[in-house]
Short mmCIF file of C-alpha atoms and ligand atoms in Angstrom, two decimals:
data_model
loop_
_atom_site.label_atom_id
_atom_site.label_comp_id
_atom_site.label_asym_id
_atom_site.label_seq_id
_atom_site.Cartn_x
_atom_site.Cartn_y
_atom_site.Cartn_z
CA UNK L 1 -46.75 75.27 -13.28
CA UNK L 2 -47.10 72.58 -10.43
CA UNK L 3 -50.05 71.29 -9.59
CA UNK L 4 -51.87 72.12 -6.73
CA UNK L 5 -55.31 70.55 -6.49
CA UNK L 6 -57.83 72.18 -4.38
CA UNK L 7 -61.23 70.54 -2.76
CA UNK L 8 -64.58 72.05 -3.26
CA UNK L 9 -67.47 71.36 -1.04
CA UNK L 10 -71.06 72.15 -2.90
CA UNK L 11 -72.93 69.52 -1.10
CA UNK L 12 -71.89 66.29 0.30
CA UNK L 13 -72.99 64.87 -3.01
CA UNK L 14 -70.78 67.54 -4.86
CA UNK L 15 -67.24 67.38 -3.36
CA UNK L 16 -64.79 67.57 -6.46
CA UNK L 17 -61.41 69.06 -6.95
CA UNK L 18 -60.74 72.17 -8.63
CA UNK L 19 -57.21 72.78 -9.83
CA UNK L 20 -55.69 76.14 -9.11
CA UNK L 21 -52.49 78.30 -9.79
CA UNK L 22 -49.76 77.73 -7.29
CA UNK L 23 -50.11 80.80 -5.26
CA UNK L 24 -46.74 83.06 -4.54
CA UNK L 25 -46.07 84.50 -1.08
CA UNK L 26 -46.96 88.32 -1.05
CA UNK L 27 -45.52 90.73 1.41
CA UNK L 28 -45.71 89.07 5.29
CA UNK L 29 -46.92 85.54 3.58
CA UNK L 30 -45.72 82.32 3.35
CA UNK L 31 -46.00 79.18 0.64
CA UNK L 32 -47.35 76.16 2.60
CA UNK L 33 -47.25 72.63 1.28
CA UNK L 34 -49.68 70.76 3.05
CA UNK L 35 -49.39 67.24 4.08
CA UNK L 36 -52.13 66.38 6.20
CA UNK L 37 -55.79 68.08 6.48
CA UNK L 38 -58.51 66.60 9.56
CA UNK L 39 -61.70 67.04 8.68
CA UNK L 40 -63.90 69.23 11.41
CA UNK L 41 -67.22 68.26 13.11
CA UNK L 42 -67.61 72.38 12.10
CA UNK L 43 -66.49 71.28 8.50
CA UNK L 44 -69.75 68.45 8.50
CA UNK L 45 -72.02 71.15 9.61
CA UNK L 46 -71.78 73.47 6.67
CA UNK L 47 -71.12 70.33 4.56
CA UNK L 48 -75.01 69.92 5.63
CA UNK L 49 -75.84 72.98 5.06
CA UNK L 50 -76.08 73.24 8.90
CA UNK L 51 -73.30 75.89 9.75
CA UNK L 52 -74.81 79.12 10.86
CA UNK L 53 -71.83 81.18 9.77
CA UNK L 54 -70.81 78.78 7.09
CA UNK L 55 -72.22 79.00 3.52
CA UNK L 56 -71.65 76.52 0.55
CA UNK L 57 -69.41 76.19 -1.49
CA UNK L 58 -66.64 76.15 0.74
CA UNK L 59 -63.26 75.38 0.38
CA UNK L 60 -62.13 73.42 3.74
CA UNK L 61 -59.10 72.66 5.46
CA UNK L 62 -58.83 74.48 8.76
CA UNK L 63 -57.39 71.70 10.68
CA UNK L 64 -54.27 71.28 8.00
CA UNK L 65 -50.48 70.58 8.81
CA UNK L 66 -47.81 71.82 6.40
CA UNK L 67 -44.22 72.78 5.46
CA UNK L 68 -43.59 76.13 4.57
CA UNK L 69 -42.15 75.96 1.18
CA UNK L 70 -41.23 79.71 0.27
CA UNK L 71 -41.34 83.27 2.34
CA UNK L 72 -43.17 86.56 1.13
CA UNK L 73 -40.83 89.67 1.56
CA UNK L 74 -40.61 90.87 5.28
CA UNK L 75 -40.45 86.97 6.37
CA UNK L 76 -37.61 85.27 8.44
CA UNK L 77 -36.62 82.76 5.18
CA UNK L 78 -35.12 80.77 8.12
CA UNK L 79 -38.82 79.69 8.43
CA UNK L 80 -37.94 77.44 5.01
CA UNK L 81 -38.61 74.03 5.72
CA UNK L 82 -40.16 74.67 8.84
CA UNK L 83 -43.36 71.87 9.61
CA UNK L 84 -46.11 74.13 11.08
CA UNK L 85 -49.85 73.98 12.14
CA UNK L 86 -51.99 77.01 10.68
CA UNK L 87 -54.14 78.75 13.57
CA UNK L 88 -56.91 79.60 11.17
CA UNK L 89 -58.55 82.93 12.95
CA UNK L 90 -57.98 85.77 10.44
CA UNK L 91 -58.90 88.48 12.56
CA UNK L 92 -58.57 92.14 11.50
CA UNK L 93 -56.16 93.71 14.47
CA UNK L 94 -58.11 96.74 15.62
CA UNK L 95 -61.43 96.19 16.97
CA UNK L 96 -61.97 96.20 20.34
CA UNK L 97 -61.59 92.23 20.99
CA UNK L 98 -58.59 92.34 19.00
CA UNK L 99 -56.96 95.17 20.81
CA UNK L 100 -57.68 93.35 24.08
CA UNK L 101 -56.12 89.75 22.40
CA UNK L 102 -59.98 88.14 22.16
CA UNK L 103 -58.79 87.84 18.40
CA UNK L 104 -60.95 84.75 18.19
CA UNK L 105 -64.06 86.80 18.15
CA UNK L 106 -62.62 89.49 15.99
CA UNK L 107 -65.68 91.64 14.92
CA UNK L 108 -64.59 90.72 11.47
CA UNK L 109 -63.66 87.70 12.19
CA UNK L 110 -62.99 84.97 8.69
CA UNK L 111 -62.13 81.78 9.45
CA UNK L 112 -59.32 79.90 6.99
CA UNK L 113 -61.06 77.24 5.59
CA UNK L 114 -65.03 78.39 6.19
CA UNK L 115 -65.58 81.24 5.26
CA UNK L 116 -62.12 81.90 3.27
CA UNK L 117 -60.29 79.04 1.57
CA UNK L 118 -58.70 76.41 3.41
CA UNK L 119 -55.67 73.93 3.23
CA UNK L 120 -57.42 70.73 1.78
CA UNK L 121 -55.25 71.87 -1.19
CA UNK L 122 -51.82 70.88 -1.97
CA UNK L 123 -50.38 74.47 -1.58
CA UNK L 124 -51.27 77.79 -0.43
CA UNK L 125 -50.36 80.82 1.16
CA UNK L 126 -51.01 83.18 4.52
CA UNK L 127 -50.17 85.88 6.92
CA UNK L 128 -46.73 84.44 8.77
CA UNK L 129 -48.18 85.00 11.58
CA UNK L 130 -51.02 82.46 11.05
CA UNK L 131 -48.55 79.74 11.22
CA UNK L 132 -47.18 77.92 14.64
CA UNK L 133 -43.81 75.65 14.60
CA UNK L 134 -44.33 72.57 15.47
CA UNK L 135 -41.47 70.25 17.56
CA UNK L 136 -39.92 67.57 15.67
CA UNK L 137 -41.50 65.08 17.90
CA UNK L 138 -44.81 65.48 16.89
CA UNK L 139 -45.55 63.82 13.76
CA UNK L 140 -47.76 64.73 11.09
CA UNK L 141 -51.06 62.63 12.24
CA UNK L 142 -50.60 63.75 15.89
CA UNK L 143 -50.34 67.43 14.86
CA UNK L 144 -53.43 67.49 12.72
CA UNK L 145 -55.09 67.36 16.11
CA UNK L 146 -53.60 70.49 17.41
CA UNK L 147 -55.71 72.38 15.81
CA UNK L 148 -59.21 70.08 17.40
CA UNK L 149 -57.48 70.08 20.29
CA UNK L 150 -56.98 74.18 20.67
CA UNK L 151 -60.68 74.63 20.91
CA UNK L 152 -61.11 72.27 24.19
CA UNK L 153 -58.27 73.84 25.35
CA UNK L 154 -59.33 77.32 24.84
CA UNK L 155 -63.00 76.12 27.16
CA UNK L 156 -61.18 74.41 29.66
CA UNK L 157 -59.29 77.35 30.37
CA UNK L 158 -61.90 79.85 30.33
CA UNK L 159 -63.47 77.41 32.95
CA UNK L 160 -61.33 78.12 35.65
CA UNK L 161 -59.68 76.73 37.83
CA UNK L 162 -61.13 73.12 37.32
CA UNK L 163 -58.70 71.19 40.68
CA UNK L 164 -60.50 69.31 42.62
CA UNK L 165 -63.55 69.64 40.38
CA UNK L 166 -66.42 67.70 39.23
CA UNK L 167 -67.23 67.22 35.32
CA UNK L 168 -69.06 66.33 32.89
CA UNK L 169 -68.47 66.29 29.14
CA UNK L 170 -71.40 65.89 26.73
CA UNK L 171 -70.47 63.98 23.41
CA UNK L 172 -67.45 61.83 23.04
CA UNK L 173 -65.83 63.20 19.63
CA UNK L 174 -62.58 64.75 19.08
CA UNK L 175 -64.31 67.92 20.79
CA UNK L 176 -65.49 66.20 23.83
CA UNK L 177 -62.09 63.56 24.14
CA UNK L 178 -59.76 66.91 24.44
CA UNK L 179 -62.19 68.33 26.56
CA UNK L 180 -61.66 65.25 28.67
CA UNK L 181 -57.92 65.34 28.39
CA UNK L 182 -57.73 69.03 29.17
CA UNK L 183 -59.54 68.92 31.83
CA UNK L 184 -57.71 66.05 33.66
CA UNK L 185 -54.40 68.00 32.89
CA UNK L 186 -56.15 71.14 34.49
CA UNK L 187 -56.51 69.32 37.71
CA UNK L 188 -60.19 68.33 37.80
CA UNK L 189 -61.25 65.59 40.38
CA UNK L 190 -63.77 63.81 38.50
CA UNK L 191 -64.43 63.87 35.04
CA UNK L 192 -67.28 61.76 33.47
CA UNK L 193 -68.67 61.83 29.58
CA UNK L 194 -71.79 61.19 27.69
CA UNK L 195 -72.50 60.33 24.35
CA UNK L 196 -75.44 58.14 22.78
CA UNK L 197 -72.86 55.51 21.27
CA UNK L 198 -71.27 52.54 23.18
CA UNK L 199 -68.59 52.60 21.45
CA UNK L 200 -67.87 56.54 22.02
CA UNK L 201 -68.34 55.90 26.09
CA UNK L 202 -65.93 53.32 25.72
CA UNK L 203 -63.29 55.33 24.13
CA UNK L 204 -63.70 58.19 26.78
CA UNK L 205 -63.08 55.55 29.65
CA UNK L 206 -60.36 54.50 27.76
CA UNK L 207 -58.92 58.09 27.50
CA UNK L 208 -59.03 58.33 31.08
CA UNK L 209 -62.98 59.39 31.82
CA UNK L 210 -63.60 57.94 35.73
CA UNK L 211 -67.24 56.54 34.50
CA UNK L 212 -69.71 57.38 31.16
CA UNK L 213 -73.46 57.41 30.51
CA UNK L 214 -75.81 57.52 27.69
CA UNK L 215 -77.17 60.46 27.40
CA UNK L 216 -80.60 59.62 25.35
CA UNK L 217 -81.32 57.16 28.98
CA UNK L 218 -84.78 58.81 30.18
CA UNK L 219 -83.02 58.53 33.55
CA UNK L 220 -79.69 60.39 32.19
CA UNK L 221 -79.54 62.86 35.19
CA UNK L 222 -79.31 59.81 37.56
CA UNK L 223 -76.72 58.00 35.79
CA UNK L 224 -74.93 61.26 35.79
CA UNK L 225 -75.05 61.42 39.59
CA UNK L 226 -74.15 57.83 40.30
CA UNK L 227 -70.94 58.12 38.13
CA UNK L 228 -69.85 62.13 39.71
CA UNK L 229 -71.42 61.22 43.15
CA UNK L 230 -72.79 64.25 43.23
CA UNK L 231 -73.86 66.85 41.22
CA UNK L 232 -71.42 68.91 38.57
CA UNK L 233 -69.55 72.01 38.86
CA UNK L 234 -69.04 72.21 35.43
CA UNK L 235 -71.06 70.86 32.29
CA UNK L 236 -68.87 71.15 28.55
CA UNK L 237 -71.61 70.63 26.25
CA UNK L 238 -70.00 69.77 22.96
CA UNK L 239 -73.08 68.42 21.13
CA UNK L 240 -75.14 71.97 22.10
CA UNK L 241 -78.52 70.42 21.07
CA UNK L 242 -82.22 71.05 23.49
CA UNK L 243 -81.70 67.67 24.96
CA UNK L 244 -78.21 68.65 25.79
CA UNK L 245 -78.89 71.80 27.39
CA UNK L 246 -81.57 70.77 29.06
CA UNK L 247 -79.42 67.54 30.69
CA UNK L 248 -76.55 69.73 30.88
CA UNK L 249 -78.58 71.87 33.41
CA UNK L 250 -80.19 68.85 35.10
CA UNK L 251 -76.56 67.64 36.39
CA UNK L 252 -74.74 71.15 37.41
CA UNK L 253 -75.28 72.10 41.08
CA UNK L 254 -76.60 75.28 41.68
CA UNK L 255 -73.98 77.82 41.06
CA UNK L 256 -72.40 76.13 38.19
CA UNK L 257 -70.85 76.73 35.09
CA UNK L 258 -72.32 75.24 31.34
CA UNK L 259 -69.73 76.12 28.55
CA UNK L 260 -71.24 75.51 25.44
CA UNK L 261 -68.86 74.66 22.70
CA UNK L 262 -70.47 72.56 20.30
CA UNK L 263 -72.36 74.40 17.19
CA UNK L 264 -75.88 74.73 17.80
CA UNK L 265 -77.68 74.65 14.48
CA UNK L 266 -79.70 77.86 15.27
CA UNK L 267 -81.80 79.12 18.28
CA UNK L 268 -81.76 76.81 21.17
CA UNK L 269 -84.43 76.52 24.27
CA UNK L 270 -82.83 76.89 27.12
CA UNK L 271 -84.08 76.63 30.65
CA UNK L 272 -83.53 79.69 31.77
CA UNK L 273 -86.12 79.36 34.94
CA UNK L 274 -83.32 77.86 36.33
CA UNK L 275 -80.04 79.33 35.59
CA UNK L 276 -81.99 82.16 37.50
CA UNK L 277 -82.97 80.14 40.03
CA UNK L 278 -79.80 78.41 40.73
CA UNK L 279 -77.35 81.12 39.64
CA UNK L 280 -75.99 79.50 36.87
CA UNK L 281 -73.47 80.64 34.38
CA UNK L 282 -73.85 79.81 30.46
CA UNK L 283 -70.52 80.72 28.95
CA UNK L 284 -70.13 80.47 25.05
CA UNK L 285 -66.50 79.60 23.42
CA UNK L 286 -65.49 79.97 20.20
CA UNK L 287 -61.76 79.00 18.71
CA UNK L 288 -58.79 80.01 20.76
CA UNK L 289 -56.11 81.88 20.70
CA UNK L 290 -52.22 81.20 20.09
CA UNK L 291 -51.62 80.38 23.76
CA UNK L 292 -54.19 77.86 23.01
CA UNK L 293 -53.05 76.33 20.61
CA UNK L 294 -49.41 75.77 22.37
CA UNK L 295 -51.05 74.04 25.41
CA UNK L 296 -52.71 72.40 22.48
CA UNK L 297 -49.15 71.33 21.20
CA UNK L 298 -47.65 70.10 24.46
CA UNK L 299 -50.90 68.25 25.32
CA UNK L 300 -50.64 66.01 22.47
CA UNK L 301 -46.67 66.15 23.01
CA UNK L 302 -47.74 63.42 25.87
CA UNK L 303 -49.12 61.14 24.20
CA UNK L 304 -51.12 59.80 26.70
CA UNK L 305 -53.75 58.36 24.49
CA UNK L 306 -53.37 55.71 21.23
CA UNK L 307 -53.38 57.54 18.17
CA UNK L 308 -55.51 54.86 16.27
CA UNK L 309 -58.43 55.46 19.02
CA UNK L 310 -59.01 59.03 17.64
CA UNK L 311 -57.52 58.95 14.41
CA UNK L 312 -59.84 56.07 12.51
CA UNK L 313 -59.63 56.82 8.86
CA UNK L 314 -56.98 58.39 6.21
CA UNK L 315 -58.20 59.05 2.42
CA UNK L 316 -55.92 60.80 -0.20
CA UNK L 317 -56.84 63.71 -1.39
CA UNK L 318 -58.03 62.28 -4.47
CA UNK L 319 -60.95 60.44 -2.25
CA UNK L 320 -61.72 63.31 -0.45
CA UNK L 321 -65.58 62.85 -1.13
CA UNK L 322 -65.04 59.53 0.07
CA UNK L 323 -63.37 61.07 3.16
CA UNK L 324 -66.10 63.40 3.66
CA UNK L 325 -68.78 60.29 3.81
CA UNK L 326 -66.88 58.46 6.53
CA UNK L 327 -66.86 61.27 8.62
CA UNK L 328 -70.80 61.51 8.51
CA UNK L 329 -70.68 57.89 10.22
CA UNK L 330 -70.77 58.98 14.17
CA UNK L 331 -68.75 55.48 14.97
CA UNK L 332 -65.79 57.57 13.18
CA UNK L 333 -63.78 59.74 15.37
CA UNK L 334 -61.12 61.95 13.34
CA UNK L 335 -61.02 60.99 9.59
CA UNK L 336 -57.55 62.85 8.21
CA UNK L 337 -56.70 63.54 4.17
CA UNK L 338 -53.60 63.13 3.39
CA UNK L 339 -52.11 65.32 0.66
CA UNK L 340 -48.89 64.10 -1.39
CA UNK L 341 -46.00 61.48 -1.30
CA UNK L 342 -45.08 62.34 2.49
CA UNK L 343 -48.92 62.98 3.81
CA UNK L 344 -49.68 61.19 6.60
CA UNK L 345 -46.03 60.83 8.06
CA UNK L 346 -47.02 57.73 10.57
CA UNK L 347 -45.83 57.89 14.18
ZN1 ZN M 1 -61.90 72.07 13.53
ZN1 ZN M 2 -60.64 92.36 15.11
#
């Protein structure tokens, strides 16, 4: 039997590796050797304990890059050797936002890698259909953002269209950086970020962000002005905290738009004297769906950014505790595992 390792999160003080029986590919499945695995802002949540859909122990790995190794009966074998992304919604097919293509809130919607296992392993199988080519010039590092990416994507669509636009982005991690890059490619006229860390505003500017604030600054609002001249048409709050809600209304115009994408940890206040009063929309996103994810894919095809500015730290799977602690530090951005002799193909 090979080996094939598999992570298991208890607590971020119990992170250990369990080892499993190579899975075979059943009917429609296929065999998936992972090489890289990012590790999720989502992931550090339930790590915490602070997921609301997300209980402990989990086994992670939703953000994981691969090479299909074997195919189930029913599956094009072509697909041997193929390097893929996984798009981890496991939606059931029939309900009503399935039947309409809203798989991504599937009323029995399981997500691979929270709240079934995940591909911080070094093999594993799933539906065929959960798996999306990727080209040959997007290397292993760069794809294990398709998957971060998809989400911001996914929001930046349901925005609109964004030309000519004025935004703001709340929270500079991978979340609000694609958010930032999405929204430039949609067209948007302005687009300005906030996030509490110097470092973080620094990296949206250099990402392409036409000013940044902090948003803990009592006179955050202001700032927010100066750098839009003007108010915002639409807010992405990717931290979804009170404080960012509450700035998050402070900057949009009347008639705007607040997409909230980050997790909120439960119940959040919300002013909601004035999304009456100034006709606001709140909009919630979750995941994506596959045309997602290939926006996602020719976003990153690019390039347009330095993969060392999001992509600050690579542990082996062996270290994945280790890998798990660095990404608690908010000066990280995107800490990766890398799984095997060929994880973490470099660009
Ligand atoms: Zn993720
Ligand atoms: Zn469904």
């Amino acid at each position: 039997m090979t080996e094939n390792r598999r992570v298991v999160v208890t607590s971020i003080d119990d992170i250990t590796i369990e080892h499993i029986e190579t899975p075979t590919p059943g009917p429609g499945e296929v065999l998936v050797r992972s090489t890289v695995v990012g590790i999720c802002g989502s992931d550090m949540h339930a790590v915490h304990g602070r997921h609301p859909f997300i209980s402990l122990p989990m086994r992670p790995g939703h953000e994981v890059v691969g090479v299909v190794e074997q195919t189930g009966s029913g599956v094009d074998p072509d697909l041997t050797g193929t390097r893929v992304v996984v798009e981890p919604n496991l939606a059931c097919g029939h309900c009503a936002q399935c039947l309409v293509g809203r798989y991504n809130i599937c009323s029995e919607l399981d997500v691979f890698g929270c709240q079934a296992p995940g591909g911080m392993t070094d093999r594993f199988t799933i539906a065929a259909d959960r798996v999306v080519a990727l080209p040959d010039d997007l290397e292993d590092d760069w794809a294990a953002l398709v998957e971060p990416a998809a989400t911001p994507v996914h929001a930046v669509r349901r925005a609109g269209d964004l030309t000519g636009r004025k935004v703001v982005v709340l929270g500079a991690g991978p979340i609000g950086l694609f958010v930032l890059l999405a929204a430039r490619a949609a067209g948007a006229q302005t687009v300005v970020v906030a996030d509490l860390l110097d470092s973080k505003r620094a990296l949206a500017e250099r990402l392409g962000a036409d000013g940044s604030f902090d948003s803990s600054a009592d006179d955050a609002v202001q700032k927010a002005e100066t750098a839009l001249v003007g108010k915002a048409d639409v807010v992405f709050d990717c931290v979804s905290r009170e404080a960012t809600v509450r700035l998050g209304i402070g900057v949009l115009d009347k008639g705007g738009l607040l997409m909230t994408i980050g997790v909120p940890a439960g119940p959040t206040m919300i002013d909601l004297d004035l999304v009456q009063d100034r006709e606001l929309t709140v909009m919630g996103n979750l995941m994506y769906v596959r045309e997602d994810v290939l926006r996602a894919i020719e976003l990153l095809r690019a390039k347009t950014f330095d993969l060392d500015d999001l992509v600050t730290a690579r542990f082996d799977i062996e270290q994945a505790a280790l890998a798990f602690h660095a990404s608690d530090d908010p000066q990280q951005v995107k800490v990766l595992v890398t799984i095997g002799a060929d994880g973490g193909t470099r660009s």
